Short mmCIF file of C-alpha atoms in Angstrom, two decimals:
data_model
loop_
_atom_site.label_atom_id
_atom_site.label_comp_id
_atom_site.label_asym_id
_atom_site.label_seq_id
_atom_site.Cartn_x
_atom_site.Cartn_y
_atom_site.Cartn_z
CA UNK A 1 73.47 33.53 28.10
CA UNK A 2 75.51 36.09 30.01
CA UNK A 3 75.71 36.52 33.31
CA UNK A 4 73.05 39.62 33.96
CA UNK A 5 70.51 37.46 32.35
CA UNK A 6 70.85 34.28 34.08
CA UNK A 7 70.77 36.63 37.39
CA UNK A 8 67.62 38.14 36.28
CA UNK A 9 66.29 34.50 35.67
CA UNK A 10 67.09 33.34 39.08
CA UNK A 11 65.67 36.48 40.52
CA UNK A 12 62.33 36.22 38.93
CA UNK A 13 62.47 32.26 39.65
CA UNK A 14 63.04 32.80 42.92
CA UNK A 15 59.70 35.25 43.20
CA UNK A 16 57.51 33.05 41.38
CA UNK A 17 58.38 30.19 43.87
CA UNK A 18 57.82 32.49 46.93
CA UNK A 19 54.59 33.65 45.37
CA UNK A 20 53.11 30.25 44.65
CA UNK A 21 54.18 29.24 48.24
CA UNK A 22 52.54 32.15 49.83
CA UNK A 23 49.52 31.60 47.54
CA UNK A 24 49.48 27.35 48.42
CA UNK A 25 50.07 28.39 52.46
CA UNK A 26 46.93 30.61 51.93
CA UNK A 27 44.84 28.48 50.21
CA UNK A 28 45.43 26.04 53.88
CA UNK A 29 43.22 29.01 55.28
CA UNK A 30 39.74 28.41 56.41
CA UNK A 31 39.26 30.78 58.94
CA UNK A 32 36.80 32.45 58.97
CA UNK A 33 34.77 29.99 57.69
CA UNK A 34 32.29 32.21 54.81
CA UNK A 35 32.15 35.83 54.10
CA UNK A 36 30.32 38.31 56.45
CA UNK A 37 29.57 39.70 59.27
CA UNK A 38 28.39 36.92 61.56
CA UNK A 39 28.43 35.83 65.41
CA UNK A 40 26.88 33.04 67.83
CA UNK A 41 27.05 30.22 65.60
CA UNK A 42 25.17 27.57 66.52
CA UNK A 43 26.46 24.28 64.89
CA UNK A 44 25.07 21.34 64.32
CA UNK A 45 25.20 17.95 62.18
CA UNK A 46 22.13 16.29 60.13
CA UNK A 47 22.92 12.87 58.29
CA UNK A 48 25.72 13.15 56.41
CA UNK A 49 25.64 16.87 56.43
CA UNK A 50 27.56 19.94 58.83
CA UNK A 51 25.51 23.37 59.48
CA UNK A 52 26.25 26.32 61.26
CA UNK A 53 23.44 28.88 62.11
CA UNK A 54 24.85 32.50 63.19
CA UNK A 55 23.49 35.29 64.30
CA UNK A 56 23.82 38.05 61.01
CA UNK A 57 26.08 40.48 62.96
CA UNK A 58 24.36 44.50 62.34
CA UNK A 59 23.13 47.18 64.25
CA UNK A 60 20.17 45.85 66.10
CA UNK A 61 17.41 47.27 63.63
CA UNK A 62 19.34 45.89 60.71
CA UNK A 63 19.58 42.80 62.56
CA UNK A 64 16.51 41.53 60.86
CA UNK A 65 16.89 37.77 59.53
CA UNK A 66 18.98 34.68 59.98
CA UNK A 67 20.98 32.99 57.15
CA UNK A 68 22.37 29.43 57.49
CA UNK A 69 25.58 27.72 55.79
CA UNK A 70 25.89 24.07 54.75
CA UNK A 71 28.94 21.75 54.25
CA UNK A 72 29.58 18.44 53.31
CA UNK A 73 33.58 18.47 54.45
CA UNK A 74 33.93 21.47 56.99
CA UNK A 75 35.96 23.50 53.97
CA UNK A 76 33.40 24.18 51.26
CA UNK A 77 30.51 26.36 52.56
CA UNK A 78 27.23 26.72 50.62
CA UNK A 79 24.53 29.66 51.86
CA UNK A 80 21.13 29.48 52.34
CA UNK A 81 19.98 33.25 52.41
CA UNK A 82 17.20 34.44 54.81
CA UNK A 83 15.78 31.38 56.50
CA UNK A 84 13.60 32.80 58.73
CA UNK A 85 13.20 37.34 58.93
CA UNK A 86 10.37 39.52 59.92
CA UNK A 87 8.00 38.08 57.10
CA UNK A 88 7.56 35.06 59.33
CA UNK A 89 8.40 36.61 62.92
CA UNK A 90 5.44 39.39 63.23
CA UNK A 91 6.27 40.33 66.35
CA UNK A 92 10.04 40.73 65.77
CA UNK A 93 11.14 43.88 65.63
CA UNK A 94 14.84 44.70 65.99
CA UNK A 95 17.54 42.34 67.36
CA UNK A 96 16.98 38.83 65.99
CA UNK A 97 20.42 36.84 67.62
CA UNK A 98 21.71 33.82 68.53
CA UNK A 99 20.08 30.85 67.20
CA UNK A 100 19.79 27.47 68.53
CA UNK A 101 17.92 24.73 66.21
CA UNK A 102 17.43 21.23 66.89
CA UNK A 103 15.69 18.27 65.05
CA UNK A 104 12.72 16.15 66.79
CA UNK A 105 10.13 14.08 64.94
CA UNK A 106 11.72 15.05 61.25
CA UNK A 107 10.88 18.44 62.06
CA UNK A 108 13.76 21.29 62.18
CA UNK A 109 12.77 23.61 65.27
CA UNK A 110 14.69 27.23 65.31
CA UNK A 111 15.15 28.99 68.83
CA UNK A 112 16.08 32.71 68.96
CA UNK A 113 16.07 35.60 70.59
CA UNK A 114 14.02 38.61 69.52
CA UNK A 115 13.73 42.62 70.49
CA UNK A 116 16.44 42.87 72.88
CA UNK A 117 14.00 42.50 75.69
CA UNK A 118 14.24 45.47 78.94
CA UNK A 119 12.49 45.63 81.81
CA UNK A 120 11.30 48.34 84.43
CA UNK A 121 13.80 48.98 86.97
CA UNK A 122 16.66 49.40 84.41
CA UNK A 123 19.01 52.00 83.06
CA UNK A 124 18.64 50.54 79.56
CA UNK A 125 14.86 50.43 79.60
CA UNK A 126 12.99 53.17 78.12
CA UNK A 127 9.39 54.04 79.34
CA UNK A 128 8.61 56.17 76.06
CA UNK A 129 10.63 53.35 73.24
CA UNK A 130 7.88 50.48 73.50
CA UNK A 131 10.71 48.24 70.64
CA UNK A 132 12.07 46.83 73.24
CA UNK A 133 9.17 46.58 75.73
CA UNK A 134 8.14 42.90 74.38
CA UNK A 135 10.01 39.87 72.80
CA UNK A 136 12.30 37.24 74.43
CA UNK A 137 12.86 33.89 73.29
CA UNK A 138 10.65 32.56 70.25
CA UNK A 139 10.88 29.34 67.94
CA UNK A 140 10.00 28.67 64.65
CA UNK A 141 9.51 24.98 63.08
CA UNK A 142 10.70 23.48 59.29
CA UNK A 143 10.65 20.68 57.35
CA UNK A 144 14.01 21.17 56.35
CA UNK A 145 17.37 22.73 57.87
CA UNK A 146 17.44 25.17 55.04
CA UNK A 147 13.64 26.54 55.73
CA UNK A 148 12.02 28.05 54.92
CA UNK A 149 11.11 28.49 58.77
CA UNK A 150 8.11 29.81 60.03
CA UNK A 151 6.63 30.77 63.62
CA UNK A 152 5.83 27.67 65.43
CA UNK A 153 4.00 29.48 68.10
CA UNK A 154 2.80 33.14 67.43
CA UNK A 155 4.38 34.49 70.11
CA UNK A 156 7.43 34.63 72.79
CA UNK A 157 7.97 31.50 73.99
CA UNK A 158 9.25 32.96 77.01
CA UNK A 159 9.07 36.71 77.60
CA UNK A 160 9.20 37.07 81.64
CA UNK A 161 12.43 37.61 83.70
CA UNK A 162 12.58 34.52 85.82
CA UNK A 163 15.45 34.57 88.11
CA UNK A 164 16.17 37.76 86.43
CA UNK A 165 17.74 36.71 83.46
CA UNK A 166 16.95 38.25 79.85
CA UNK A 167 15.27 35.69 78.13
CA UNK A 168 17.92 35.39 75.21
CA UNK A 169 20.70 33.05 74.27
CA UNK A 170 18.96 29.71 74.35
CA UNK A 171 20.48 26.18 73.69
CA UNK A 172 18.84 22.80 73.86
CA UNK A 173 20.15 19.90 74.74
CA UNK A 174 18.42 16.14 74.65
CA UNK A 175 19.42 14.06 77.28
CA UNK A 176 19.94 9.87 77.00
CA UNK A 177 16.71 9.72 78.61
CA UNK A 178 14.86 11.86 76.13
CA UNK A 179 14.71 14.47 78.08
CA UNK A 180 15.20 18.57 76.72
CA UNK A 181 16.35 20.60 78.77
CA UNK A 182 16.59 24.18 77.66
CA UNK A 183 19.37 26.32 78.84
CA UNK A 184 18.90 30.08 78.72
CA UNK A 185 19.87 33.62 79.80
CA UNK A 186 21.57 37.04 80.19
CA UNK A 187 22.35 39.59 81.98
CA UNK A 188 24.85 37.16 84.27
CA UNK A 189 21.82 34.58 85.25
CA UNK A 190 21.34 31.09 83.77
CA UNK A 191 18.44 29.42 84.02
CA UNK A 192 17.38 25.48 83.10
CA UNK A 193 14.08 24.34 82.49
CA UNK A 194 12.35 21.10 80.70
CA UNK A 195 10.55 21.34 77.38
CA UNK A 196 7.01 19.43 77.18
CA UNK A 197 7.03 16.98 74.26
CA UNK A 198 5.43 19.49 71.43
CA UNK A 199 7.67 22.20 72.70
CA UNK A 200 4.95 24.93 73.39
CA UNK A 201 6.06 25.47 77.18
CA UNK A 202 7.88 23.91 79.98
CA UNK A 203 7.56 21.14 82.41
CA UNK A 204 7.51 22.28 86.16
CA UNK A 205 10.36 20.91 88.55
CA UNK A 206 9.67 19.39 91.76
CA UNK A 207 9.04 22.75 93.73
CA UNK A 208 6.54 23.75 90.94
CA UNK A 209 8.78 26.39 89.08
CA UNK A 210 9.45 26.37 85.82
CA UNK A 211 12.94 27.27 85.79
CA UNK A 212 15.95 26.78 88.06
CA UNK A 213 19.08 29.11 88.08
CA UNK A 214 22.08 27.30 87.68
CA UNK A 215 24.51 30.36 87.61
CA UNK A 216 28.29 29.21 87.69
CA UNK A 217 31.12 32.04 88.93
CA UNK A 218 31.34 34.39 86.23
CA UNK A 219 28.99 33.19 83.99
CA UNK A 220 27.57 36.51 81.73
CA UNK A 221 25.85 34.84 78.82
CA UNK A 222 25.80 32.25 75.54
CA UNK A 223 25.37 28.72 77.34
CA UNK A 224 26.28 25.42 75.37
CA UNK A 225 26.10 22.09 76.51
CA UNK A 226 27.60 18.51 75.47
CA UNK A 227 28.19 15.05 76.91
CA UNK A 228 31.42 13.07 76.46
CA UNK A 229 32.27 10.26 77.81
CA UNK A 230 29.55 10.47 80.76
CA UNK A 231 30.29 13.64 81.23
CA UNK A 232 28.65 16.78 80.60
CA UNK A 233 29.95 19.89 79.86
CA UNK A 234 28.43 23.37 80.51
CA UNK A 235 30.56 26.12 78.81
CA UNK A 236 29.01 29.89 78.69
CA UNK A 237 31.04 33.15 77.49
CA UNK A 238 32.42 35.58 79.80
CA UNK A 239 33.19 38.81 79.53
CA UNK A 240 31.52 41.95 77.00
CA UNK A 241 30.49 40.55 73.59
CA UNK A 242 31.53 44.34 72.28
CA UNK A 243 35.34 43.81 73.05
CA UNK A 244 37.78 42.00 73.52
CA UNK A 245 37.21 40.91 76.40
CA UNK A 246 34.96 38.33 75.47
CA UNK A 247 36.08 34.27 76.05
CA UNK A 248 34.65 31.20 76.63
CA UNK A 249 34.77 29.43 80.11
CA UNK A 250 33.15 25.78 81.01
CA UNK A 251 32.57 23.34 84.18
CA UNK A 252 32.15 19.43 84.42
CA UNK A 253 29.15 17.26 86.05
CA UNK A 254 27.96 14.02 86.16
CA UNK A 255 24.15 14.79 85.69
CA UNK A 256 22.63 17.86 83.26
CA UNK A 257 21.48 19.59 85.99
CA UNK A 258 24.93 19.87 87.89
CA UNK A 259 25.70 21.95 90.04
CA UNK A 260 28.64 23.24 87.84
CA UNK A 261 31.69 24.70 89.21
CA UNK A 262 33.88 26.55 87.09
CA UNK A 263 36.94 24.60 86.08
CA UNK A 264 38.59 27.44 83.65
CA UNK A 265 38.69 29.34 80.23
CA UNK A 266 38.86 27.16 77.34
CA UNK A 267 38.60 30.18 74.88
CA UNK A 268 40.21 33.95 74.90
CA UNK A 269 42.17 35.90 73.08
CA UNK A 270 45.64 37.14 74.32
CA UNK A 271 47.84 40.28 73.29
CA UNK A 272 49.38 39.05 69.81
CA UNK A 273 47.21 36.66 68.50
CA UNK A 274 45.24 37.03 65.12
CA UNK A 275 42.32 38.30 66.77
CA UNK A 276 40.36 39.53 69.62
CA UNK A 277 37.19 38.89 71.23
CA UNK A 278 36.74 35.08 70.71
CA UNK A 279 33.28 33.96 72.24
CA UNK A 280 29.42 32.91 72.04
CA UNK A 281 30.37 29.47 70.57
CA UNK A 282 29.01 25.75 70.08
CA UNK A 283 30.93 22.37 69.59
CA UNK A 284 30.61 19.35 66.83
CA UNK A 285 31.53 15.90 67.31
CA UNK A 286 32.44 14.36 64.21
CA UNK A 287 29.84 11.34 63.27
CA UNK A 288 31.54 8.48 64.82
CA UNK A 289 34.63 9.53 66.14
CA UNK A 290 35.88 11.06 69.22
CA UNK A 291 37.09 14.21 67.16
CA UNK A 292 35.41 17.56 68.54
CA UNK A 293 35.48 21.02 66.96
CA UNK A 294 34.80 24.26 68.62
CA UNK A 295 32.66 26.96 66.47
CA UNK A 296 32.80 30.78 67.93
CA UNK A 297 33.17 34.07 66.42
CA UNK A 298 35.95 36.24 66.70
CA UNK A 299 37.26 40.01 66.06
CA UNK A 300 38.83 40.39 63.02
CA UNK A 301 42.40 42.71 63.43
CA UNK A 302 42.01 45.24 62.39
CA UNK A 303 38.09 45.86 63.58
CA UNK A 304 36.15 47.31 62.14
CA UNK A 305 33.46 48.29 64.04
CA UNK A 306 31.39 47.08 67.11
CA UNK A 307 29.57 44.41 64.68
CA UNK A 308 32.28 43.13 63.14
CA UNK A 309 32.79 39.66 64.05
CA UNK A 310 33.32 36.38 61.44
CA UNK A 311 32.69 32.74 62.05
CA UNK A 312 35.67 30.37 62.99
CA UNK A 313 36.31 26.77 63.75
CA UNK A 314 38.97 25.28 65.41
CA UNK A 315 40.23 22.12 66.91
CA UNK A 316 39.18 21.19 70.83
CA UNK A 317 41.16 18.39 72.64
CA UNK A 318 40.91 16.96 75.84
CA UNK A 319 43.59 15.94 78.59
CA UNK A 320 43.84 12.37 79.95
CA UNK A 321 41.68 13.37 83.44
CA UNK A 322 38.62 15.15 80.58
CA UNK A 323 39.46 18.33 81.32
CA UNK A 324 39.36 20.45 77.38
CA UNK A 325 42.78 21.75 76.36
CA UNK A 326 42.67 25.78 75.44
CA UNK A 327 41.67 26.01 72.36
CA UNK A 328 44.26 27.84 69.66
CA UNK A 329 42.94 30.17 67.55
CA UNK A 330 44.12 29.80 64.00
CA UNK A 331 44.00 30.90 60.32
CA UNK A 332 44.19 26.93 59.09
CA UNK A 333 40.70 26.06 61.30
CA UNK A 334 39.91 22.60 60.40
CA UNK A 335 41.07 20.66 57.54
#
């Protein structure tokens, strides 16, 4: 073999082996986590089982149905198309976001937000556009994660402005008492109320209200809540969900209702990273460990366009004192 051929050789050896390196190092990548268009994740865990719930990310009269994704190993994603849409939702009409689902009685129940609600008094309400005029927060029940869902009550299950939040971006959480509290709201106001036991209204506080505002420093929408360890953790995103500007901040308590002082940002985006806009997320413990994951979406680079945002998980640690370690955004995600 002379010497121009054994140089070839190496050559071509030597591209092979970086292509099936590049090829193996890709094949480590699980971010994002399916293919789409996709934001506000909601994740959860039933038996032996991982879910995520998103919101499918379109212009708002596209925006029109909810799909939901399955996994038995975090990696390997399986998708259940069109779990709940306008078939089942009557009065939905543009802007169906931001689910929130959780499981009572062997019975699946759905919260989301519907019709980009407005009210008089301002700039983005429109006296003579009646789409947005009614809507809010609505639920719909299942026997199953995968649906098919359909509308539990007929109607909003809120649709007023108390405290002056939108009634969007809803998240339950059941205390160890039994207790749900439901955590909701825009427009830079959080609210907290108490569901009854069948979930068809609220259960007044002390003072008679049904909902008390529990607005931490910068708070703008997307609450999530979860208890480690005693304590509980209130995170919300910060921010505009439309740029990059979006992150994820959160506050410590020793009871659910708090008060919650915010402790820091556990979630953003920073010039040079792999993508912008990180926000609107939800955490899952692993079944019996002490091994957390954070679900958001994120801003593919480059974007491309004001709805284009992908699901992502990624690892979320804690220091010694509790406090949660920023969170790095990756291509890997979780193994």
């Amino acid at each position: 073999m002379n010497k121009g051929v054994r140089e070839c050789i190496v050559v071509l050896v030597l591209l092979l082996t970086t292509a099936i390196c590049a090829q193996s190092e890709n094949s480590q990548d699980h971010n994002p986590l399916f293919q789409g268009w996709y934001a506000d994740p909601e994740g959860a865990v039933f038996g032996d089982t991982y879910w995520v719930f998103p919101t499918f990310s379109d212009d708002f009269e596209k925006q029109l149905h909810f799909d939901a994704f399955s996994s038995k190993d975090l990696v390997n994603w399986q998708k259940h198309e069109r779990i709940l849409d306008t078939t089942q939702i009557k009065w939905l009409r543009q802007a169906l976001w931001a689910p929130a689902i959780i499981e009572k009685n062997e019975e699946y129940y759905l919260f989301f937000g519907a019709n980009d609600i407005q009210r008089p008094g301002r700039d983005s309400y429109d006296p003579d556009n009646d789409i947005n005029h009614y809507g809010g927060i609505g639920v719909a029940v299942a026997q199953n994660p995968a649906g098919p869902y359909k509308d539990y009550l007929g109607k909003p299950l809120i649709s007023d402005f108390y405290n002056d939040a939108q009634p969007i971006d809803q998240f339950v959480f059941q205390d160890i008492d039994g207790t749900y509290y439901f955590f909701y709201g825009g427009w830079s106001h959080c609210n907290l109320g108490k569901l009854n036991d069948d979930f068809t209204g609220f259960i007044p506080w002390e003072d008679g209200t049904l909902f008390k505002e529990i607005t931490p420093e910068s708070y703008v929408e997307g609450p999530f809540m979860f208890l480690r360890n005693g304590i509980y953790y209130f995170m919300w995103s910060e921010g505009s969900w439309g740029d990059g500007s979006y992150k994820v901040a959160y506050s410590m308590s020793d009871k659910v209702t708090g008060p919650y002082k915010r402790i820091g940002t556990v979630l953003e985006t920073t010039e040079g990273d792999i993508a912008t806009g990180a926000g609107h997320h939800s955490v899952i413990k692993k079944p019996g460990t002490d091994e957390y994951i954070m679900v958001y979406h994120r801003r593919p680079i480059p974007n491309l366009d004001r709805d284009h945002r992908v699901v992502c998980m990624d690892k979320m640690e804690f220091n010694a004192d509790g406090t949660i370690k920023p969170v790095k955004i990756t291509h890997e995600g979780v193994k």
